[in-house]
Structure formats: C-alpha cells, structure tokens
CSV table of C-alpha atoms in Angstrom, one decimal:
chain,number,residue,atom,x,y,z
A,1,MET,CA,5.9,-8.5,11.0
A,2,ARG,CA,9.1,-8.1,8.9
A,3,ILE,CA,7.2,-6.0,6.2
A,4,ILE,CA,5.6,-3.8,9.2
A,5,ARG,CA,9.1,-3.7,10.8
A,6,ASN,CA,10.8,-2.5,7.8
A,7,TYR,CA,8.3,-0.1,6.9
A,8,PHE,CA,8.8,2.0,10.2
A,9,TYR,CA,12.5,1.9,9.6
A,10,THR,CA,12.2,3.0,5.9
A,11,ALA,CA,9.8,5.6,6.9
A,12,GLY,CA,12.3,6.8,9.5
A,13,TYR,CA,15.2,6.8,7.4
A,14,ASN,CA,13.2,9.0,4.4
A,15,LEU,CA,12.5,11.1,7.1
A,16,LEU,CA,15.9,11.4,8.5
A,17,ILE,CA,17.1,12.6,5.1
A,18,LEU,CA,14.5,15.5,5.3
A,19,LEU,CA,14.5,16.0,8.7
A,20,THR,CA,18.0,17.1,8.7
A,21,PRO,CA,17.3,20.3,6.6
A,22,LEU,CA,13.8,20.9,7.9
A,23,LEU,CA,14.6,20.8,11.7
A,24,THR,CA,17.1,23.7,10.8
A,25,VAL,CA,14.5,25.5,8.4
A,26,PRO,CA,12.9,28.0,11.2
A,27,TYR,CA,16.6,29.1,11.9
A,28,ILE,CA,18.0,29.0,8.4
A,29,SER,CA,15.2,30.8,6.7
A,30,ARG,CA,15.6,33.4,9.2
A,31,VAL,CA,19.5,34.0,9.0
A,32,LEU,CA,20.2,33.1,5.3
A,33,GLY,CA,16.8,34.7,3.9
A,34,PRO,CA,14.6,34.0,0.6
A,35,THR,CA,18.3,34.6,-1.4
A,36,GLY,CA,20.3,32.0,0.5
A,37,VAL,CA,17.6,29.4,0.4
A,38,GLY,CA,17.4,30.1,-3.2
A,39,ILE,CA,21.3,29.8,-3.8
A,40,ASN,CA,21.1,26.6,-2.1
A,41,ALA,CA,17.8,25.3,-4.0
A,42,THR,CA,19.0,26.3,-7.4
A,43,THR,CA,22.6,25.0,-7.2
A,44,ASN,CA,21.4,21.7,-5.7
A,45,SER,CA,18.9,21.1,-8.4
A,46,ILE,CA,21.9,21.5,-11.0
A,47,ILE,CA,23.9,19.1,-9.0
A,48,THR,CA,20.9,16.7,-9.0
A,49,TYR,CA,21.5,16.2,-12.9
A,50,PHE,CA,25.0,15.1,-12.6
A,51,LEU,CA,24.3,12.9,-9.6
A,52,LEU,CA,21.6,11.4,-11.5
A,53,PHE,CA,23.8,10.8,-15.0
A,54,GLY,CA,26.4,9.2,-12.7
A,55,THR,CA,24.0,6.6,-11.0
A,56,VAL,CA,22.7,5.7,-14.3
A,57,GLY,CA,19.5,3.7,-12.5
A,58,ILE,CA,22.0,1.7,-10.4
A,59,THR,CA,20.1,2.3,-7.4
A,60,ILE,CA,16.7,0.9,-8.0
A,61,TYR,CA,18.4,-1.6,-10.2
A,62,GLY,CA,20.6,-3.1,-7.8
A,63,ASN,CA,17.9,-3.1,-5.1
A,64,ARG,CA,15.9,-5.3,-7.3
A,65,GLU,CA,18.7,-7.5,-8.4
A,66,ILE,CA,20.1,-8.2,-5.1
A,67,ALA,CA,16.4,-9.1,-3.5
A,68,PHE,CA,16.5,-11.5,-7.0
A,69,ILE,CA,19.5,-13.5,-5.7
A,70,ARG,CA,19.5,-12.7,-1.9
A,71,ASP,CA,19.5,-16.2,-0.5
A,72,ASN,CA,22.7,-17.2,-2.7
A,73,ARG,CA,25.4,-15.5,-1.1
A,74,GLY,CA,28.4,-16.3,-3.5
A,75,GLN,CA,26.3,-14.9,-6.4
A,76,ARG,CA,24.8,-11.9,-4.4
A,77,SER,CA,28.5,-11.0,-3.5
A,78,GLN,CA,29.4,-11.0,-7.0
A,79,THR,CA,26.8,-9.0,-8.3
A,80,PHE,CA,27.3,-6.8,-5.4
A,81,TRP,CA,30.9,-6.0,-6.4
A,82,GLU,CA,30.2,-5.7,-10.2
A,83,ILE,CA,27.2,-3.2,-9.7
A,84,GLU,CA,29.3,-1.0,-7.1
A,85,ILE,CA,32.5,-0.9,-9.0
A,86,LEU,CA,30.2,0.0,-12.4
A,87,GLN,CA,28.8,2.8,-10.0
A,88,LEU,CA,32.3,4.2,-9.1
A,89,LEU,CA,32.9,4.3,-12.8
A,90,THR,CA,29.9,6.3,-13.8
A,91,ILE,CA,30.0,8.7,-10.9
A,92,SER,CA,33.6,9.5,-11.9
A,93,CYS,CA,32.5,10.2,-15.5
A,94,ALA,CA,30.0,12.6,-14.2
A,95,TYR,CA,32.6,14.4,-11.6
A,96,LEU,CA,34.3,15.1,-14.5
A,97,ALA,CA,31.5,16.3,-16.5
A,98,PHE,CA,31.0,18.6,-13.4
A,99,LEU,CA,34.5,20.0,-13.5
A,100,VAL,CA,34.1,20.8,-16.8
A,101,PHE,CA,30.9,22.7,-16.1
A,102,LEU,CA,32.3,24.3,-13.2
A,103,PHE,CA,34.9,25.8,-15.2
A,104,PHE,CA,32.5,28.0,-17.2
A,105,GLU,CA,30.2,28.6,-14.4
A,106,HIS,CA,31.3,31.8,-12.4
A,107,GLN,CA,27.9,33.3,-10.9
A,108,LEU,CA,27.8,30.8,-8.1
A,109,GLN,CA,31.0,28.7,-8.5
A,110,ILE,CA,32.0,28.2,-4.9
A,111,TYR,CA,27.8,26.9,-3.8
A,112,PHE,CA,28.1,24.5,-7.0
A,113,PHE,CA,31.6,23.0,-5.5
A,114,TYR,CA,30.2,22.6,-2.4
A,115,GLN,CA,27.2,20.8,-3.8
A,116,SER,CA,29.5,18.3,-5.6
A,117,PHE,CA,30.2,16.2,-2.7
A,118,TYR,CA,26.8,14.9,-3.0
A,119,ILE,CA,28.2,13.5,-6.2
A,120,ILE,CA,31.1,12.0,-4.2
A,121,ALA,CA,28.3,10.6,-1.7
A,122,GLY,CA,26.5,8.7,-4.8
A,123,ALA,CA,29.7,7.0,-5.6
A,124,VAL,CA,29.8,5.3,-2.1
A,125,ASP,CA,25.9,4.4,-1.5
A,126,ILE,CA,25.3,1.0,-1.2
A,127,SER,CA,22.1,1.5,0.8
A,128,TRP,CA,20.8,-0.3,-2.5
A,129,TYR,CA,22.5,-3.5,-1.4
A,130,PHE,CA,21.0,-3.5,2.2
A,131,MET,CA,17.4,-2.5,1.0
A,132,GLY,CA,17.6,-5.7,-1.5
A,133,LEU,CA,18.3,-7.8,1.5
A,134,GLU,CA,15.4,-6.1,3.2
A,135,ASP,CA,17.7,-4.9,5.9
A,136,PHE,CA,16.5,-1.7,6.6
A,137,LYS,CA,17.6,-1.2,10.4
A,138,LYS,CA,21.4,-0.6,9.6
A,139,THR,CA,20.6,2.4,6.8
A,140,VAL,CA,18.5,4.2,9.7
A,141,LEU,CA,20.7,3.4,12.8
A,142,ARG,CA,24.0,4.2,11.1
A,143,ASN,CA,23.0,7.5,9.7
A,144,MET,CA,21.0,8.8,12.7
A,145,LEU,CA,24.1,9.7,14.3
A,146,VAL,CA,25.8,11.7,11.5
A,147,LYS,CA,22.4,13.4,10.6
A,148,ILE,CA,22.1,14.5,14.5
A,149,ALA,CA,25.8,15.6,14.1
A,150,SER,CA,25.0,17.9,11.2
A,151,VAL,CA,22.0,19.4,12.6
A,152,ILE,CA,24.2,20.7,15.5
A,153,ALA,CA,27.0,21.9,13.2
A,154,ILE,CA,24.5,23.7,11.6
A,155,PHE,CA,23.3,26.0,14.6
A,156,VAL,CA,26.9,26.2,15.6
A,157,PHE,CA,28.8,27.3,12.5
A,158,VAL,CA,26.0,28.9,10.2
A,159,LYS,CA,25.5,32.6,11.9
A,160,THR,CA,24.8,35.2,9.2
A,161,ARG,CA,24.0,35.5,5.3
A,162,GLN,CA,27.7,34.9,4.3
A,163,ASP,CA,27.6,31.6,5.8
A,164,THR,CA,25.2,30.0,2.7
A,165,GLY,CA,28.5,27.7,1.5
A,166,ILE,CA,29.2,26.4,4.9
A,167,TYR,CA,25.7,25.7,5.5
A,168,ILE,CA,25.5,23.6,1.6
A,169,LEU,CA,29.2,22.0,2.9
A,170,ILE,CA,27.6,20.8,6.2
A,171,LEU,CA,24.5,19.1,4.4
A,172,ALA,CA,26.7,17.5,1.4
A,173,GLY,CA,29.6,16.5,3.8
A,174,SER,CA,27.1,14.8,6.2
A,175,GLN,CA,25.5,12.7,3.4
A,176,VAL,CA,29.0,11.6,2.4
A,177,LEU,CA,29.7,10.5,5.9
A,178,GLY,CA,26.2,8.8,6.2
A,179,ASN,CA,26.7,6.5,3.0
A,180,LEU,CA,30.4,5.5,4.6
A,181,THR,CA,28.9,4.1,7.9
A,182,LEU,CA,27.3,1.3,5.7
A,183,TRP,CA,30.6,0.1,4.4
A,184,PRO,CA,31.9,-1.7,7.7
A,185,TYR,CA,28.6,-4.1,7.8
A,186,LEU,CA,30.0,-5.5,4.3
A,187,ARG,CA,32.4,-7.9,5.9
A,188,HIS,CA,29.9,-10.1,7.4
A,189,SER,CA,27.7,-10.0,4.2
A,190,VAL,CA,29.9,-9.7,1.4
A,191,GLU,CA,32.4,-12.3,0.2
A,192,ARG,CA,35.4,-10.8,-1.7
A,193,PRO,CA,34.7,-10.7,-5.2
A,194,ASN,CA,36.2,-13.2,-8.0
A,195,TRP,CA,38.2,-10.4,-9.9
A,196,ARG,CA,38.8,-12.9,-13.1
A,197,GLN,CA,34.9,-13.1,-13.3
A,198,LEU,CA,34.1,-9.7,-12.8
A,199,ASN,CA,31.4,-8.8,-15.8
A,200,LEU,CA,30.7,-5.0,-14.7
A,201,PHE,CA,29.1,-4.0,-18.2
A,202,ARG,CA,26.4,-6.6,-18.1
A,203,HIS,CA,24.6,-4.8,-15.6
A,204,LEU,CA,24.8,-1.3,-17.8
A,205,ARG,CA,22.0,-1.9,-20.2
A,206,PRO,CA,19.3,-2.6,-17.5
A,207,SER,CA,20.3,0.0,-15.3
A,208,LEU,CA,19.9,2.5,-18.3
A,209,ALA,CA,16.6,1.1,-18.8
A,210,LEU,CA,15.7,2.2,-15.4
A,211,PHE,CA,17.7,5.4,-15.9
A,212,VAL,CA,15.0,6.8,-18.5
A,213,PRO,CA,12.6,7.1,-15.9
A,214,GLN,CA,15.2,8.1,-13.0
A,215,ILE,CA,15.4,11.1,-15.5
A,216,ALA,CA,11.7,11.9,-16.0
A,217,THR,CA,11.2,11.9,-12.1
A,218,THR,CA,14.1,14.3,-11.6
A,219,VAL,CA,12.1,16.8,-13.5
A,220,TYR,CA,9.8,17.0,-10.6
A,221,LEU,CA,12.6,17.2,-8.3
A,222,ALA,CA,14.9,19.9,-10.1
A,223,LEU,CA,13.6,21.2,-13.4
A,224,ASN,CA,10.6,23.4,-11.9
A,225,LYS,CA,13.7,25.2,-9.7
A,226,THR,CA,15.8,25.6,-12.8
A,227,MET,CA,13.0,27.0,-14.6
A,228,LEU,CA,11.8,29.3,-11.7
A,229,TRP,CA,15.8,30.7,-11.5
A,230,GLN,CA,15.7,31.4,-15.3
A,231,MET,CA,12.5,32.9,-15.8
A,232,ASP,CA,11.3,34.2,-12.2
A,233,SER,CA,14.0,34.6,-9.5
A,234,LEU,CA,16.5,32.5,-6.9
A,235,THR,CA,13.8,34.1,-4.4
A,236,ALA,CA,11.1,32.2,-6.2
A,237,ALA,CA,12.8,29.1,-6.4
A,238,GLY,CA,13.4,29.4,-2.4
A,239,PHE,CA,9.7,29.6,-2.1
A,240,TYR,CA,9.2,26.4,-4.2
A,241,ASP,CA,11.8,24.6,-2.4
A,242,TYR,CA,10.6,24.9,1.2
A,243,SER,CA,6.9,24.2,-0.2
A,244,ASP,CA,8.4,21.3,-1.8
A,245,LYS,CA,10.3,20.2,1.0
A,246,LEU,CA,7.4,20.0,3.4
A,247,ILE,CA,5.5,18.0,1.1
A,248,LYS,CA,8.1,15.6,0.5
A,249,LEU,CA,8.5,15.5,4.1
A,250,VAL,CA,4.7,14.2,4.3
A,251,LEU,CA,5.9,11.6,1.7
A,252,ALA,CA,8.5,10.3,3.2
A,253,LEU,CA,5.7,8.2,5.5
A,254,VAL,CA,3.6,7.5,2.4
A,255,THR,CA,6.5,6.4,-0.4
A,256,ALA,CA,8.4,4.2,2.5
A,257,THR,CA,5.7,1.4,1.2
A,258,GLY,CA,7.6,1.5,-2.2
A,259,THR,CA,11.3,1.0,-0.6
A,260,VAL,CA,10.0,-1.7,1.5
A,261,MET,CA,7.5,-3.7,-1.1
A,262,LEU,CA,9.7,-3.3,-4.1
A,263,PRO,CA,12.5,-6.1,-3.1
A,264,HIS,CA,9.7,-8.3,-1.4
A,265,ILE,CA,7.0,-8.3,-4.5
A,266,ALA,CA,10.3,-8.9,-6.6
A,267,ASN,CA,11.7,-12.0,-4.8
A,268,LEU,CA,7.5,-13.2,-4.9
A,269,PHE,CA,7.8,-12.7,-8.5
A,270,MET,CA,10.9,-14.6,-9.2
A,271,LYS,CA,9.1,-17.7,-7.1
A,272,GLN,CA,6.0,-17.0,-9.3
A,273,GLN,CA,3.7,-16.6,-6.1
A,274,LEU,CA,1.6,-13.9,-8.6
A,275,GLU,CA,-1.8,-14.4,-6.3
A,276,ARG,CA,0.2,-13.3,-3.4
A,277,VAL,CA,2.1,-10.4,-5.4
A,278,LYS,CA,-1.8,-8.9,-6.0
A,279,GLN,CA,-2.7,-9.7,-2.5
A,280,TYR,CA,0.2,-7.5,-1.0
A,281,LEU,CA,-0.6,-4.6,-3.8
A,282,TYR,CA,-4.1,-4.3,-2.6
A,283,MET,CA,-3.4,-4.0,0.9
A,284,SER,CA,-0.5,-1.6,0.4
A,285,PHE,CA,-2.5,0.6,-1.8
A,286,ASP,CA,-5.5,0.6,0.8
A,287,PHE,CA,-2.8,1.4,3.0
A,288,VAL,CA,-1.6,4.4,1.0
A,289,LEU,CA,-4.9,6.0,0.4
A,290,ALA,CA,-5.4,5.7,4.1
A,291,ILE,CA,-2.5,7.9,5.4
A,292,ALA,CA,-2.2,10.0,2.2
A,293,ILE,CA,-5.7,11.3,2.1
A,294,PRO,CA,-5.9,12.7,5.8
A,295,MET,CA,-2.2,14.0,5.3
A,296,ALA,CA,-2.9,16.3,2.1
A,297,LEU,CA,-6.0,17.3,3.3
A,298,GLY,CA,-4.2,18.2,7.0
A,299,VAL,CA,-1.5,20.0,5.1
A,300,ALA,CA,-4.0,22.2,3.3
A,301,ALA,CA,-5.9,22.8,6.4
A,302,VAL,CA,-3.0,24.1,8.5
A,303,ALA,CA,-1.2,25.8,5.6
A,304,THR,CA,-2.1,29.1,6.4
A,305,THR,CA,-0.3,29.2,9.5
A,306,LEU,CA,2.2,26.5,9.1
A,307,ALA,CA,4.1,28.6,6.4
A,308,PRO,CA,4.7,32.0,8.1
A,309,LEU,CA,5.1,30.2,11.7
A,310,PHE,CA,8.0,27.7,10.7
A,311,PHE,CA,9.6,29.6,7.6
A,312,GLY,CA,9.0,33.4,9.0
A,313,ARG,CA,7.4,36.1,7.8
A,314,ALA,CA,9.5,36.2,4.6
A,315,PHE,CA,8.1,33.3,3.4
A,316,GLY,CA,4.4,34.0,3.7
A,317,ALA,CA,3.7,33.4,0.3
A,318,VAL,CA,4.5,29.3,0.7
A,319,ASP,CA,1.3,28.9,2.6
A,320,ARG,CA,-0.6,29.1,-0.8
A,321,LEU,CA,2.0,26.9,-2.5
A,322,LEU,CA,1.7,24.2,0.3
A,323,MET,CA,-2.4,24.2,-0.7
A,324,ILE,CA,-1.9,24.0,-4.4
A,325,GLU,CA,0.9,21.1,-3.9
A,326,ALA,CA,-1.2,19.2,-1.3
A,327,PRO,CA,-2.9,16.9,-3.5
A,328,VAL,CA,0.4,15.6,-5.0
A,329,ILE,CA,0.9,13.7,-1.8
A,330,ILE,CA,-2.1,11.4,-2.7
A,331,LEU,CA,-1.3,11.0,-6.6
A,332,ILE,CA,2.6,10.1,-5.5
A,333,GLY,CA,1.2,7.7,-3.3
A,334,MET,CA,-0.8,5.8,-5.8
A,335,SER,CA,1.8,5.9,-8.4
A,336,ASN,CA,4.3,4.9,-5.9
A,337,VAL,CA,2.6,1.6,-5.3
A,338,LEU,CA,1.6,1.0,-9.0
A,339,GLY,CA,5.2,2.0,-10.5
A,340,GLN,CA,7.5,1.1,-7.6
A,341,GLN,CA,5.8,-2.0,-5.9
A,342,PHE,CA,4.2,-3.3,-9.4
A,343,LEU,CA,5.5,-2.3,-12.4
A,344,LEU,CA,9.4,-2.3,-11.8
A,345,PRO,CA,9.6,-5.4,-9.4
A,346,THR,CA,7.9,-7.4,-11.9
A,347,LYS,CA,9.9,-6.3,-14.9
A,348,GLN,CA,7.4,-3.9,-16.6
A,349,THR,CA,9.9,-1.3,-16.9
A,350,LYS,CA,9.0,0.0,-20.0
A,351,THR,CA,5.4,0.7,-19.2
A,352,TYR,CA,6.8,2.3,-16.0
A,353,THR,CA,9.3,4.3,-18.0
A,354,ILE,CA,6.5,5.9,-20.5
A,355,SER,CA,4.2,6.7,-17.6
A,356,VAL,CA,6.9,8.8,-15.9
A,357,THR,CA,8.2,10.5,-19.2
A,358,ILE,CA,4.5,11.4,-20.1
A,359,GLY,CA,4.4,13.3,-16.7
A,360,ALA,CA,8.0,15.0,-17.6
A,361,LEU,CA,6.8,16.0,-21.1
A,362,VAL,CA,3.8,17.5,-19.6
A,363,ASN,CA,5.3,19.1,-16.5
A,364,ILE,CA,8.0,20.9,-19.4
A,365,ALA,CA,5.0,21.9,-21.4
A,366,CYS,CA,2.8,23.2,-18.9
A,367,ASN,CA,5.8,25.2,-16.9
A,368,ILE,CA,6.6,27.5,-19.5
A,369,PRO,CA,3.4,29.2,-20.1
A,370,LEU,CA,2.2,28.8,-16.1
A,371,ILE,CA,5.2,30.2,-14.7
A,372,TRP,CA,5.6,32.7,-17.3
A,373,PHE,CA,1.8,34.0,-16.3
A,374,TRP,CA,1.6,32.9,-12.4
A,375,GLY,CA,5.2,32.6,-11.3
A,376,VAL,CA,5.9,30.0,-8.6
A,377,ALA,CA,2.0,29.1,-8.1
A,378,GLY,CA,2.1,28.1,-11.9
A,379,ALA,CA,4.9,25.9,-11.3
A,380,MET,CA,3.1,24.3,-8.6
A,381,CYS,CA,0.1,23.8,-11.1
A,382,ALA,CA,2.3,22.1,-13.5
A,383,THR,CA,3.8,19.6,-11.0
A,384,LEU,CA,0.0,18.8,-10.0
A,385,ILE,CA,-1.2,18.4,-13.4
A,386,SER,CA,2.1,15.8,-14.5
A,387,GLU,CA,1.2,13.9,-11.4
A,388,VAL,CA,-2.3,13.3,-12.7
A,389,CYS,CA,-1.0,12.3,-15.6
A,390,VAL,CA,1.5,9.8,-14.5
A,391,THR,CA,-0.9,8.2,-12.1
A,392,GLY,CA,-3.9,8.3,-14.6
A,393,TYR,CA,-1.8,6.3,-16.9
A,394,GLN,CA,-0.6,3.6,-14.7
A,395,LEU,CA,-4.1,2.9,-13.6
A,396,VAL,CA,-5.3,2.8,-17.2
A,397,VAL,CA,-2.2,0.4,-18.2
A,398,THR,CA,-2.8,-1.9,-15.2
A,399,ARG,CA,-6.5,-2.2,-15.2
A,400,HIS,CA,-6.0,-5.7,-16.9
A,401,THR,CA,-4.3,-7.0,-14.0
A,402,LEU,CA,-5.2,-5.5,-10.9
A,403,ALA,CA,-8.6,-4.7,-10.3
A,404,THR,CA,-9.3,-1.2,-10.1
A,405,ARG,CA,-12.5,-1.4,-7.9
A,406,GLN,CA,-10.6,-3.7,-5.5
A,407,LEU,CA,-8.0,-1.0,-5.4
A,408,PHE,CA,-10.3,2.0,-4.5
A,409,THR,CA,-12.6,-0.1,-2.2
A,410,ALA,CA,-12.3,1.7,0.8
A,411,SER,CA,-11.6,5.3,-0.8
A,412,LEU,CA,-14.7,6.8,-0.2
A,413,LYS,CA,-14.6,6.1,3.6
A,414,TYR,CA,-11.2,7.8,3.8
A,415,VAL,CA,-12.3,10.7,1.6
A,416,LEU,CA,-15.3,11.3,4.3
A,417,ALA,CA,-13.3,11.0,7.2
A,418,GLY,CA,-10.5,13.1,5.6
A,419,VAL,CA,-13.0,16.1,4.6
A,420,ILE,CA,-14.5,16.1,7.9
A,421,MET,CA,-11.5,16.4,9.6
A,422,PHE,CA,-10.3,19.1,7.0
A,423,VAL,CA,-13.4,21.3,7.6
A,424,VAL,CA,-13.3,21.5,11.6
A,425,ILE,CA,-9.2,21.9,11.3
A,426,TYR,CA,-9.2,24.6,8.7
A,427,ALA,CA,-11.9,26.5,11.2
A,428,LEU,CA,-9.8,26.2,13.9
A,429,ASN,CA,-6.6,27.2,11.9
A,430,ILE,CA,-8.0,30.7,10.6
A,431,ASN,CA,-9.9,31.5,13.9
A,432,MET,CA,-7.1,30.7,16.6
A,433,THR,CA,-3.9,32.7,17.1
A,434,ALA,CA,-0.9,31.4,15.3
A,435,SER,CA,1.6,29.5,17.8
A,436,TYR,CA,3.2,26.5,17.6
A,437,LEU,CA,1.1,25.2,20.4
A,438,ASN,CA,-1.9,25.8,18.7
A,439,LEU,CA,-0.8,24.3,15.8
A,440,ALA,CA,0.3,21.1,17.4
A,441,LEU,CA,-3.2,21.0,19.0
A,442,GLN,CA,-4.9,21.3,16.0
A,443,ILE,CA,-2.7,18.4,14.5
A,444,GLY,CA,-3.6,16.5,17.2
A,445,ILE,CA,-7.3,17.2,17.1
A,446,GLY,CA,-7.1,16.1,13.4
A,447,ALA,CA,-5.5,13.0,14.0
A,448,LEU,CA,-8.2,12.1,16.9
A,449,ILE,CA,-10.9,13.1,14.1
A,450,TYR,CA,-10.0,10.9,11.8
A,451,ILE,CA,-9.1,7.9,13.7
A,452,GLY,CA,-12.1,7.9,15.5
A,453,LEU,CA,-14.1,8.0,12.1
A,454,LEU,CA,-12.1,5.3,10.8
A,455,PHE,CA,-13.0,3.0,13.8
A,456,LEU,CA,-16.9,4.2,13.0
A,457,LEU,CA,-16.4,3.7,9.3
A,458,GLN,CA,-14.6,0.2,9.7
A,459,PRO,CA,-12.3,0.1,6.5
A,460,PRO,CA,-10.3,-2.7,5.5
A,461,VAL,CA,-6.8,-0.9,6.3
A,462,LEU,CA,-7.8,-1.5,10.3
A,463,THR,CA,-7.5,-5.3,9.7
A,464,ASN,CA,-4.8,-5.5,6.7
A,465,ALA,CA,-2.2,-5.2,9.4
A,466,ALA,CA,-3.1,-7.8,11.6
A,467,LYS,CA,-3.1,-10.0,7.9
A,468,LEU,CA,0.4,-9.0,7.2
A,469,ARG,CA,1.9,-9.7,10.7
A,470,THR,CA,0.4,-13.3,10.5
A,471,ARG,CA,1.7,-13.7,6.9
A,472,MET,CA,5.2,-12.7,7.8
C-alpha cells in the first residue's frame, strides 16, 4: 500500500513542479509572445548547466544512500549532514562560475540573473533525503501552497511583454521558497552532526559517478534549446520548450514510479532480496507500459487542437512537434524503469552511465544536421532517435538478468487498446470544433474506451495493483 500511496504523492509532486508554469501557459504565451517565452526557455537551459555542475549527482546519490541506511538514525543523520554540506560547497562553486559567465554576458544579462535563483534553490534542496526515507507526503504538501502562491503572483504581476523578467523571477523564487519549506521537518528526523567526524569528501567520488549520466540526461533537457537558439532563433526555442513542457507533464505521471521505486529497490537490494527486486521490476514495467502507451497516443490524437487552443495561434506549429515527440513518453517510461529503478539502486552505475552517454552523443550528432535542414522539427526527431538508443541499449544489457519476454507480456494488449482509442479520438479531434469543452470530452471518451478495452482484454496491470497492496 505504501508504494501505491507514494506513487500518487510523487506523481503529484512532479505534476506540481510542471503545472506551475503550465497552468499559466495560455495566459503567458499570449502576454509574453514567442520571443518572451523563448528568452525564458533559452536562459533557463543555460542555468541548468550551472545547477547540474553544482549538484554533481548528489540528488540521486543522496536518495540512494539514505535508503540504504534509513533504519539507523545516527548513521542516517551523519550521512545527511555530510551530503548536504558537500552540496552547499559544490553549489557555491557553481554560483561563482555563473557570476564569471554573467560578467561576460550582455545580451540577456538581467534574465540570467533572475534565473540564477534556481542555482540557490539547488543548494537548499533536501527532497532527496525524504525520498530516501520513502516519505513523499511532505515534499508534496509543503510545496503546494508555495506553487499556488506563485501562480497567483504571475496573474497579478505579469501584464505586458516587458514583464518577462518578473515572470522568470517568480518561478525561480518559488523554487527557493518551496525547497526551504522542507527544512523544519528535519528537527524530528535528524540529529545534530558530530562535527569532528564529518567526512564530506567520501561522498564526492560516488556522487561524481552519478554526475556523468546526469550530464548526458541534461542534453535532452537543455542542449536542444541552446542549439536551436544558436542555429535557428529564440522563437524556435520557445516552440520546442512548450511542446517539451506538455510532454514532460504527461511523463510526470509515468516516471513517478522511478522516484518511488528507487529507494525501495535499493533497500531490498541491500537486504539481498533479489527475487523480490525482479518481481517489483516486472510489475513496475507493466504498469508503465499500461499508462505510457495510451498517454503517448492520446497526446498525438488531440495535438492538432491542443496546441493552438492551449498556447494561442502564435504557437500553432507546436501541434506537429507534439506528434513527433509523443513516442518519447513510452521510451522514457521504459528507460526509467530499467535505469532509475534497476541499474542505479542495484549499483550498476557504469552500465546506466554508458546508456545515457550513448543517447547524449547520438542527440548531438543528430541535432546538427536535423536542425540545419528541418529546424525545430529536426530537434524533436533527434530527441526521439536518442531515446530509442538509450532504451534499446538498456534492454540489451539487462536481458541476461531480467526476462525480456516477461517485461513485455501484455504490451500487445496495451497497444491494441491504445490504437483503437487513437483512431476514434483523432477522428473526433479533426472533425469537432476546437474548444476546451470538446477537448475535455475527447479526453474523457478516450479514457473510457481504453479502460473499457483493458477490462475486456484482462492484462496483468488489473491484478498487479492488488498484489502490491497485499505485499506492503
């Protein structure tokens, strides 16, 4: 039961982070326009690099380490302080590097400064500690009020195209406040550190091992927008950003299983309960396929109406981008199970690193010619190709440990139900008048068709949830 509950908390947390900007997208896209949106997307992509180098893999490493020792309060407390102080030091170095960059950057200097609050937020982010404890409730509920307040602030203070900086500052500032709200909970969970026995740098090398795959993963998140800015335009970067945001919103529901299962699998692995690890992996993979396939096909089915209706006519080109990127939902869902839920918690960091590095290199190699010939659509195709490579490699290297056939036991049933749903919803989408009411109706009909077909086909996902509940 705890896994199911934590899934909903984590899905809510991921959605909360993404919904803050997305709830305001119809308003912001019209107020700031493609250029303002592009400025935010481009400057944020650059800041992501500094934040990445500041955290040096600590977020995933801290989550896993706390999961290993969560039953020992004294050891857990000492480990927490060592990792957090190390994080403060590395983030400080990253911020100093950012200030040097800011000195030489003149075109978008003020916007970069506002975005830098995301770096500060990284220094006080201790969500990894509570995730390691499998205590996901706190990270959701405490952040909710801050996120809601930021949405209200956007509608109140962002009024014209000159308010792009205010919009960025509200988003970045809310991230700082949201992370700070978790600190009061520490007094009930963590003891004061033994300052003489602190050994910060014993954590540096293993966290650096996780830093390499994070660098590669960031290629998918930031490099595409940076390259579009340099090779095409700020507007193209804005189109890519909005399409990617919608895909990531859907992915938040799919990849929430990874955040929940990583500490749970790590704890089972340390107790050498390898058969239970595999059982949970098979159930998790099946669950991800069951929700990722209809979500990908559903996004593609309504994209023609969704993009111009949600973002405005100026962002009409996003509909084609959504259809190109939609399969990424399935691919990242599968690689999330294999990588985040199996390779990392079972200490196969090298294998995971190779997989995402391959994806990053393929992404860069494909980006240059595809952006040159097809612009933003080419960047989407490059992302899709790179995700195919990541997932394909992980399936190949885990085939001797995990039974590939068992992973895909019910995949044909999910594809069949999803394709039937897609045909019906796409036909409705292109023939009905574009409106929020009709869009909601199409989504509702699609959900009923898919769920109804699942009850008819009887895939294992219908019984796996009950098994999880009884085993916890």
